[in-house]
XYZ file of C-alpha atoms in Angstrom:
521
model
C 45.048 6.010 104.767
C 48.457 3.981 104.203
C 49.105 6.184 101.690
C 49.174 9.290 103.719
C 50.769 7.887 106.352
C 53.671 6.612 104.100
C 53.249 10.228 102.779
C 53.353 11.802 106.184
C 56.384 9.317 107.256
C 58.185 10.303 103.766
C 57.949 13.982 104.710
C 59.089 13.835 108.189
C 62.145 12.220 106.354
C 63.039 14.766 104.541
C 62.611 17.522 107.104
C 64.639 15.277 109.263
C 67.529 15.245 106.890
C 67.194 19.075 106.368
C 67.356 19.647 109.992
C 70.857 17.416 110.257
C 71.999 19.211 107.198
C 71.518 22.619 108.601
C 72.547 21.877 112.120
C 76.155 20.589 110.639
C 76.574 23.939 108.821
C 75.494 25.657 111.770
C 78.276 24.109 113.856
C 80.633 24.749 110.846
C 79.649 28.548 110.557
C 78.613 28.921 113.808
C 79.502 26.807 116.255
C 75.762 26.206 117.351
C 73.911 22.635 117.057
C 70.082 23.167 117.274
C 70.372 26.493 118.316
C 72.598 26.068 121.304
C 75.946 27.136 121.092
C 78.796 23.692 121.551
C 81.642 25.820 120.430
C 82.115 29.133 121.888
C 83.301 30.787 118.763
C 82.427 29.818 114.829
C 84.827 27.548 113.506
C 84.651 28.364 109.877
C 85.006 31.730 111.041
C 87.635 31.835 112.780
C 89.769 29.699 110.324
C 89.181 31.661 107.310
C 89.521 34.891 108.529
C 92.491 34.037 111.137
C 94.400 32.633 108.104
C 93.825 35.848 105.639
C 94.900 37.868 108.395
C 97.872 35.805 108.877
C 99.147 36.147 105.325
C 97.928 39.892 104.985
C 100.199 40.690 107.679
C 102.820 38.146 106.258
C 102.500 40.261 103.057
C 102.521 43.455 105.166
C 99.331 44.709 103.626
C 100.471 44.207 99.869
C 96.943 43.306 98.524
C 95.497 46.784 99.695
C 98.588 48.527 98.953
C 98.905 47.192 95.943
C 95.256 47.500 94.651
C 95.949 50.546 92.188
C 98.691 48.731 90.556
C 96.437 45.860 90.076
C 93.892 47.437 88.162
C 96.852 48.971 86.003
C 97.248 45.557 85.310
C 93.717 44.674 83.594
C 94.712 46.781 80.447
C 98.481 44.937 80.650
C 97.021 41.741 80.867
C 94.352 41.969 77.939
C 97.421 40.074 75.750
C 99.494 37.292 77.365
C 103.585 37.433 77.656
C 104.304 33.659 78.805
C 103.865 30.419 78.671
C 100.388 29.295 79.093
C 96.203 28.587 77.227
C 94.307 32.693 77.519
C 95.758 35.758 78.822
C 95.951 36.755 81.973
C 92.871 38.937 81.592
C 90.773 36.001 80.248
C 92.147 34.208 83.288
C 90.575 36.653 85.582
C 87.565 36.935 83.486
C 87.429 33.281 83.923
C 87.805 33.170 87.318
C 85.064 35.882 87.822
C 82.704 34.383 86.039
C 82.893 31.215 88.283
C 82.766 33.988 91.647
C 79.861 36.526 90.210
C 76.593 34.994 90.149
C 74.232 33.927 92.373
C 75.817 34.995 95.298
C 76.183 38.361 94.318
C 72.076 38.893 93.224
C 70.406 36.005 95.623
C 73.101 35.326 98.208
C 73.491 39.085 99.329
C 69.523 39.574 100.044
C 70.128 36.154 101.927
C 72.870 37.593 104.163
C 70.938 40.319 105.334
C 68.178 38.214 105.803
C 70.182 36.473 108.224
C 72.379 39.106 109.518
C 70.792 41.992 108.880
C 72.546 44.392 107.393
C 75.204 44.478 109.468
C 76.363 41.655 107.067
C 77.348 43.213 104.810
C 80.171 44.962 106.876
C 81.278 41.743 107.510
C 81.219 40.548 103.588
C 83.466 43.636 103.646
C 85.731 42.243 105.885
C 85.989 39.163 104.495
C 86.285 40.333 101.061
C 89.657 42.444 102.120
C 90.965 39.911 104.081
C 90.302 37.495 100.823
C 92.703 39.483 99.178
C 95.509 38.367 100.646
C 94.445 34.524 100.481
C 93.200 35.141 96.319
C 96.844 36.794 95.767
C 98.683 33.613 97.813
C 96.307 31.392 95.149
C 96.829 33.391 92.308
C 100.724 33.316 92.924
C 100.888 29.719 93.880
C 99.376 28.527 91.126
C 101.717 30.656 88.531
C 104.674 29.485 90.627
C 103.134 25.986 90.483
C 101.510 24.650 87.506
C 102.442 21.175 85.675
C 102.248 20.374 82.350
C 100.824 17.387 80.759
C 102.434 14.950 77.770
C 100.967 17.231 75.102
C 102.334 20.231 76.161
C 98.704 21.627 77.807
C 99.871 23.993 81.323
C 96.950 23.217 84.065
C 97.180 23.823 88.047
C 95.261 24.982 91.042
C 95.739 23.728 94.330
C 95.616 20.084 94.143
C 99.085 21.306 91.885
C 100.971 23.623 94.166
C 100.221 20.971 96.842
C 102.007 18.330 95.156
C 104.477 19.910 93.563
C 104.985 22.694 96.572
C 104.205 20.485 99.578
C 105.593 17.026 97.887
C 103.864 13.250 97.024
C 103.588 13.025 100.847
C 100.964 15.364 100.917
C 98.912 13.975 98.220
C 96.332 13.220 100.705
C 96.007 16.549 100.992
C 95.226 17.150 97.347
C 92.812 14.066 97.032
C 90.219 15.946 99.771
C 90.385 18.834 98.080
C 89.557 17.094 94.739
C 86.706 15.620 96.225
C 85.328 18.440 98.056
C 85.930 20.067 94.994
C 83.863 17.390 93.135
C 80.824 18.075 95.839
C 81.050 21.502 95.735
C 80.880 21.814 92.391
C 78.028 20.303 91.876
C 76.062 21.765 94.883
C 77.140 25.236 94.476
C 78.693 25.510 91.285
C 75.403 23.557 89.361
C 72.723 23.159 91.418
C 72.280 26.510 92.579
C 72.905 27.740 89.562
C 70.430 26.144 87.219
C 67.555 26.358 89.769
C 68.515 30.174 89.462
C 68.545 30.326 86.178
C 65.844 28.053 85.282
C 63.316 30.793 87.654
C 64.515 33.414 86.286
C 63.510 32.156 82.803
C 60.597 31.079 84.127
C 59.458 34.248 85.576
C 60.443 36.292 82.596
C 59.348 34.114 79.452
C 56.957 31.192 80.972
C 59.335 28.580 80.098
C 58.587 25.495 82.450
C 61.842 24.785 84.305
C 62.438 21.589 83.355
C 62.276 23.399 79.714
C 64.847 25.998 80.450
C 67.027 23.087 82.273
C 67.249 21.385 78.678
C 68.034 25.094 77.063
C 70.639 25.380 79.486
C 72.176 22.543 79.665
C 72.731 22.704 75.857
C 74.173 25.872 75.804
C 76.539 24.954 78.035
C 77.955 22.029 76.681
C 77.829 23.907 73.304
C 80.824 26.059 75.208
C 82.316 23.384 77.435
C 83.011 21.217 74.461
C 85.929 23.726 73.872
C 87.766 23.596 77.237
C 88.916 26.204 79.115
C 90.028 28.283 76.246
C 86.253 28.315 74.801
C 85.190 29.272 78.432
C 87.775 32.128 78.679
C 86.641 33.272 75.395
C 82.972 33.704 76.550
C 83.943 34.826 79.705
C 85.849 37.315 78.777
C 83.579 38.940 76.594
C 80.515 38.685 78.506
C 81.141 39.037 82.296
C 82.788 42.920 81.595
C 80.210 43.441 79.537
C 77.425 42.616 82.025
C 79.257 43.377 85.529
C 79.337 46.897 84.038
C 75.710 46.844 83.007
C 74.640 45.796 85.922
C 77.148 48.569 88.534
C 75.216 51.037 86.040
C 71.615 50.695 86.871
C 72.911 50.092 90.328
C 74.503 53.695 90.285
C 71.468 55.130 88.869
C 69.199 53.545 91.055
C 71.235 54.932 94.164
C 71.515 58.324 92.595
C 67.622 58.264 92.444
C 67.665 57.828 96.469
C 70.978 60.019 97.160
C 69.273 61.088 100.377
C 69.226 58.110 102.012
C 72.586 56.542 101.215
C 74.503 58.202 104.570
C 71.460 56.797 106.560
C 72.280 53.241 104.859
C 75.907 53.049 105.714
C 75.312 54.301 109.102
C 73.157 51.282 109.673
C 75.349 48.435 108.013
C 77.548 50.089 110.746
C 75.905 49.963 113.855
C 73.975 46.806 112.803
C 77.690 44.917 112.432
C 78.413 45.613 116.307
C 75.315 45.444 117.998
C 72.980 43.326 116.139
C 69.591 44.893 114.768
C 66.036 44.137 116.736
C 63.628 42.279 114.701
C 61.675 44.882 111.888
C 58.894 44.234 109.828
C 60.195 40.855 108.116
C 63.443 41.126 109.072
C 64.907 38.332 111.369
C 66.579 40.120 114.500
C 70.460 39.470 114.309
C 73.312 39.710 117.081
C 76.808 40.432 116.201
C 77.865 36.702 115.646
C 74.759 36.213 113.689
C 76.023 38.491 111.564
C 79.910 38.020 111.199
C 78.182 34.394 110.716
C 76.394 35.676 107.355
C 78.622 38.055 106.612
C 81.131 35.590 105.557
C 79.933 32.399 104.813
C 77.885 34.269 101.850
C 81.182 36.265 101.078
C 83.128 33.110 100.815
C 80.056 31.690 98.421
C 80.454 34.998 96.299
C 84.267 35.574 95.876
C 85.885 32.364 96.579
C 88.894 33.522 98.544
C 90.395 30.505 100.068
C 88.309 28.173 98.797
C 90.488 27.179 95.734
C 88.552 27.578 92.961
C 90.005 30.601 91.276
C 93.034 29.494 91.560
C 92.252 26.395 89.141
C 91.648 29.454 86.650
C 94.277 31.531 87.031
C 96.936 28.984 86.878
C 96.531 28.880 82.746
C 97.229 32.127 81.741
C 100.038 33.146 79.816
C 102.424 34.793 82.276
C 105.533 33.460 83.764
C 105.288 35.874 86.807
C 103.624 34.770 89.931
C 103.684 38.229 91.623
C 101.191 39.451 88.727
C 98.570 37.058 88.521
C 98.420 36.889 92.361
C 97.303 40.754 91.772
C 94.609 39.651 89.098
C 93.787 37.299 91.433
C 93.126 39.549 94.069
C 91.196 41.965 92.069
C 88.289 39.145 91.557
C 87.918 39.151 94.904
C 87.826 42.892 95.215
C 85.226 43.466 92.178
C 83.322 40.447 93.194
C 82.580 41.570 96.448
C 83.266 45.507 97.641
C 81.968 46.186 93.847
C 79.096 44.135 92.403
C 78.057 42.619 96.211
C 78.027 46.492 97.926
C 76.187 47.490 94.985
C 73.287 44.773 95.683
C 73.522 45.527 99.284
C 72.611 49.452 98.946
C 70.165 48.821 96.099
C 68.152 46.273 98.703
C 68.956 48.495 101.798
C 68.636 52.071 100.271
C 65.710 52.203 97.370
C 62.320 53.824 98.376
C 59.161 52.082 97.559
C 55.909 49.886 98.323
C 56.709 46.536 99.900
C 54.007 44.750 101.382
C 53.783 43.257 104.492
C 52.009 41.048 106.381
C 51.527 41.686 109.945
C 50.987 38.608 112.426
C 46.982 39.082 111.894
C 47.243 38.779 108.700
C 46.841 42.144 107.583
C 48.616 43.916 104.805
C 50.279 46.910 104.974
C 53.282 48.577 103.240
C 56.704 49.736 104.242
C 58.915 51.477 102.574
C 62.144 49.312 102.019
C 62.309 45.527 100.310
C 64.373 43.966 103.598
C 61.833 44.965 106.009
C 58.999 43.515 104.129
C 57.625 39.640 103.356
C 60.115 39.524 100.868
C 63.082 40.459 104.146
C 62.681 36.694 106.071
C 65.282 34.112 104.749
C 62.590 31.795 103.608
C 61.550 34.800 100.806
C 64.831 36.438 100.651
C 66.665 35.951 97.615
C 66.472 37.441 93.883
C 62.913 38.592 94.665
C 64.208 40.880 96.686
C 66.947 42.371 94.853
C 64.609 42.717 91.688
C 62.419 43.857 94.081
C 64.277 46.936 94.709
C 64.925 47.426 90.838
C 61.631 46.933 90.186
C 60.492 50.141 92.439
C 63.427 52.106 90.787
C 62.894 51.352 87.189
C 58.846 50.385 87.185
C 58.011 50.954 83.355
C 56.792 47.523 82.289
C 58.678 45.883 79.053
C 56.731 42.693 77.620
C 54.797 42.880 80.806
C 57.567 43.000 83.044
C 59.434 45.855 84.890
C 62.080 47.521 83.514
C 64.207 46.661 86.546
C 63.439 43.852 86.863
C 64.057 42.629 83.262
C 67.151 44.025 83.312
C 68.566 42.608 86.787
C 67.292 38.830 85.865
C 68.996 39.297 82.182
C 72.270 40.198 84.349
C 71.282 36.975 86.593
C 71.034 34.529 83.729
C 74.582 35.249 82.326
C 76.439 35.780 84.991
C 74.684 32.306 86.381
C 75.336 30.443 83.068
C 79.311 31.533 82.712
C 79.605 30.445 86.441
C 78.080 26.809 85.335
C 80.658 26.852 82.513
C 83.538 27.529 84.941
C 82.667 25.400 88.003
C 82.435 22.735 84.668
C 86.228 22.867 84.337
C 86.652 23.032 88.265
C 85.133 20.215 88.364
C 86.750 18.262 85.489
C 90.520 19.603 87.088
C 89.612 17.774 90.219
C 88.165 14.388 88.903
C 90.998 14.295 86.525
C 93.945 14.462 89.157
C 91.891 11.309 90.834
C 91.972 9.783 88.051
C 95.193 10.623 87.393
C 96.250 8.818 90.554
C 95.106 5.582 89.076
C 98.269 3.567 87.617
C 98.341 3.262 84.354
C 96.248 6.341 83.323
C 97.309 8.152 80.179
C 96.653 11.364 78.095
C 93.884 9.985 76.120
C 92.056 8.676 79.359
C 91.736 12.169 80.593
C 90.118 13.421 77.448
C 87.889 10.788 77.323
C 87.424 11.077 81.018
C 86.480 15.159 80.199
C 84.255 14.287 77.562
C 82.598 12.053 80.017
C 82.325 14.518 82.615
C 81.073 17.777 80.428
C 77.903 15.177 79.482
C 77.074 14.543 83.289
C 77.414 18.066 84.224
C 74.630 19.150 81.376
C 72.712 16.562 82.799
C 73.492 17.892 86.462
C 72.204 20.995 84.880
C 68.693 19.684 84.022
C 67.738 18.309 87.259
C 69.280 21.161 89.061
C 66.776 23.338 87.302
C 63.982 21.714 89.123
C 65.226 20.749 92.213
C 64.482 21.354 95.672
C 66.493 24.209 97.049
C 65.955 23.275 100.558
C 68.444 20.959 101.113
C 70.771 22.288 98.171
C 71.045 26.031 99.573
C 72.119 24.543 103.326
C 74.702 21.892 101.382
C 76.389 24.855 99.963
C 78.033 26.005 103.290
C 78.978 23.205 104.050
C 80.244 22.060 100.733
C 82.293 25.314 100.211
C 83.880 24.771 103.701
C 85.111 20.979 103.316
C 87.042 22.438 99.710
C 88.057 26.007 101.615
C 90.240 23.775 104.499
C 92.735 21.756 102.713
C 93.118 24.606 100.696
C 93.555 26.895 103.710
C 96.333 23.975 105.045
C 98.420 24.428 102.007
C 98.089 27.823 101.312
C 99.408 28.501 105.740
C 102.251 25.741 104.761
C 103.254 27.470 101.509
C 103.138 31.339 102.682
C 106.900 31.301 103.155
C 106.687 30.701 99.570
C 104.011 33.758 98.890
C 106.133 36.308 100.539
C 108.748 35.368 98.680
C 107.059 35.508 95.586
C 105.355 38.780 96.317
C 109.336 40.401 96.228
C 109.186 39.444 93.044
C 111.423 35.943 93.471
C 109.533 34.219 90.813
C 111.129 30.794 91.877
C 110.956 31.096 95.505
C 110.233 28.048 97.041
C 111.340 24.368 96.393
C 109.624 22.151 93.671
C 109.022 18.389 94.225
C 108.924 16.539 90.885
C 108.650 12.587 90.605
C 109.104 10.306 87.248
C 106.035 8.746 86.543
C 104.046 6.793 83.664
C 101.052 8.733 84.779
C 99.987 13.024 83.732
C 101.542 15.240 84.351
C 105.186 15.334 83.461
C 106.113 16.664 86.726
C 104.771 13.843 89.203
């Protein structure tokens, strides 16, 4: 009897602490604390997409108008013309790899789930208002980068605050670092392996903890090498697979042609005026769904979070103007591309779903999002292999075709995003550290070595960890590293319109003399 109740107790602990945790990213994202509202708009919201607009119209709509000339660019910048560790396209590669994965599978079923689709308009949105924010961090951290007593090149924004913004804002830098640090291993790991790990599950029987210890070891096998062993992978897998994957999306849509113009017309109407409750579906008003719109865009692409930026800021080009492009066609591909290609597959594709009706009777209904799979406590992969499933049904080793295929896609896009939120990670605990008097070159690589072995290990409890609570961390985790990235990035835009004429050294640069890494401050 004590044991239950100790049970009992235990368990009403942990809902307890779910409950806080998603009532703190409701009031981020939407402004609501146990489902009344305390703040008449969202927040999060507001801020991210407030400050993309600013700089879009800052850059008088360069990003869009520029968007042919930046894919141009990808064949350019398959060889690198300045100083820096891969080439611009390995940069991009790089920072792709870390912004398509679960988000773009998982996290788009999610949003409609909690939007409806009228989401995905919003993901829209946001993605095109990213632009402008991934071009002012793709510039920035060109303009800004710092090298360190052996001649490495590193940045991101913890760099172009210091060095853009001056010591006096190393505050600044230090909370990104550390929301960095959380994020990273909430959203960058955690997520990730549990992903991963089901998906091997599902597909070859491996027990999770099982494909944890896989995992883990074929990361560090990777991360050992730095960031120019993860550009290398990333750059040959993620066009490989982002390709492969756009494919069977394309064929699957072709396959239901007649009900794409009925699809789009609903994301439509759906973004303005909320959809009533269907089948599984959760009903949705408007700010429900500018709410899931783009908090899951800003978990897919990045823009404004400050991640990519860590990326870009090593390839070999002296021209800020160009990489901010690059950088701005991640967040284009990540999310108009690969994201709007999940969203039709889920929304669009004809089949039999079943679903339970409140007797408990089963029935079937023709589309994945309106069936048990639709609610946010089911939505996820299942439903976007789901969908593939129904398109592509001829079983392989026992398993669908489509779905095969679409959890093969899953597993490497999810294991090159755990090898670059690895080096996101190790940027931002080695500026702390690099804070501490008397630090040196050799700490850091020590430091890094140190760091590569707890993320593998991060890895292999990840894979078998509660989701609950790591799923509602993620918006809030992703918000604490997207604001003092947002700061800098509204402080420094005189800089990126400046640098977007093409004045490659616009801007001052604050440099100290110190013992410490990097040679610039």
């Amino acid at each position: 009897m004590a044991a239950a109740d100790a049970a009992d107790t235990a368990q009403a602990g942990s809902t307890g602490i779910i409950d806080f945790i998603e009532n703190v990213s409701n009031v981020i994202w939407a402004g609501t604390w146990e489902g009344a509202t305390i703040i008449p708009v969202p927040p999060m919201v507001v801020i991210l997409l407030g400050a993309g607009l600013y700089i879009m119209f800052g850059l008088r709509f360069y990003p869009i108008l520029q968007l042919g000339s930046a894919f141009a660019g990808l064949f350019k910048g398959r060889k690198g013309s300045g100083s820096g560790e891969i080439s611009p396209f390995a940069a991009l590669s790089t920072a792709l790899s870390g912004q398509v994965g679960t988000g773009n599978l998982a996290g788009v079923a999610t949003a409609i789930a909690l939007g409806g689709p009228g989401a995905i308009f919003w993901m829209w949105i946001t993605a095109l208002i990213g632009m402008a924010l991934a071009f002012a961090e793709g510039s920035l951290a060109i303009r800004y980068r710092e090298t360190t007593s052996d001649g490495t090149l590193r940045g991101g924004p913890m760099s172009y605050i210091m060095m853009g913004l001056g010591p006096r804002w190393g505050w600044l830098a230090v909370i990104f670092c550390l929301a960095t640090l959380f994020s990273a291993l909430i959203t960058g790991n955690g997520i990730q392996a549990n992903s991963v790990a089901d998906s091997m599950n599902e597909l070859f029987g491996i027990s999770e903890k099982m494909a944890g210890v896989i995992v883990a070891i074929a990361v560090f096998i990777v991360i050992i090498g730095g960031i120019k062993s993860i550009g290398r992978v990333a750059e040959s897998v993620i066009p490989f697979m982002a390709f492969a994957y756009i494919i069977m999306a394309v064929i699957a849509l072709a396959l239901n042609a007649a009900a794409i113009p009925g699809t789009f017309a609903l994301i439509f109407e759906s973004a303005f005026t909320g959809s009533a409750a269907s089948g599984g579906f959760i009903g949705a008003s408007m700010i429900v769904a500018i709410r899931a719109g783009v908090e899951r865009g800003l978990f897919s692409n990045e823009a404004g979070q400050g991640s990519t930026p860590i990326a870009h800021a090593v390839a070999q080009t002296d021209d800020p103007a160009s990489q901010g492009r690059m950088a701005m066609l991640g967040t284009f591909i990540d999310t108009v591309i690969v994201c709007t290609m999940t969203a039709l597959v889920i929304l669009t594709v004809q089949g039999q779903f079943a679903l339970t009706d409140a007797a408990g009777s089963v029935g079937y209904v023709e589309r994945v999002w309106t069936s048990d799979l639709g609610p946010e406590s089911e939505a996820g992969f299942a439903s976007t292999s789901a969908a593939f499933a129904a398109v592509f049904p001829t079983e392989i080793i026992g398993v669908p075709l489509g779905t095969l295929v679409a959890s093969v896609v899953l597993i490497l896009f999810v294991f090159t995003t755990l090898l670059t939120w690895s080096y996101y990670g190790e940027r931002a605990i080695t500026f702390i550290y690099d804070r501490i008097p008397g630090t040196n070159r050799g700490g850091e690589k020590v430091l890094h070595m140190i760091w590569r072995v707890i993320w593998c290990i991060a890895i292999y409890y990840g894979a078998f960890a509660p989701l609950d609570t790591i799923w509602r961390l993620g918006g809030i985790s992703n918000a604490l590293m997207a604001l003092p990235n947002l700061l800098a990035l509204l402080l420094l835009s005189g800089v990126v319109f400046k640098l977007a004429k093409g004045i490659k050294d616009a801007g001052r640069t604050h440099t100290a003399d110190t013992p410490e890494e990097p040679e610039e401050y």
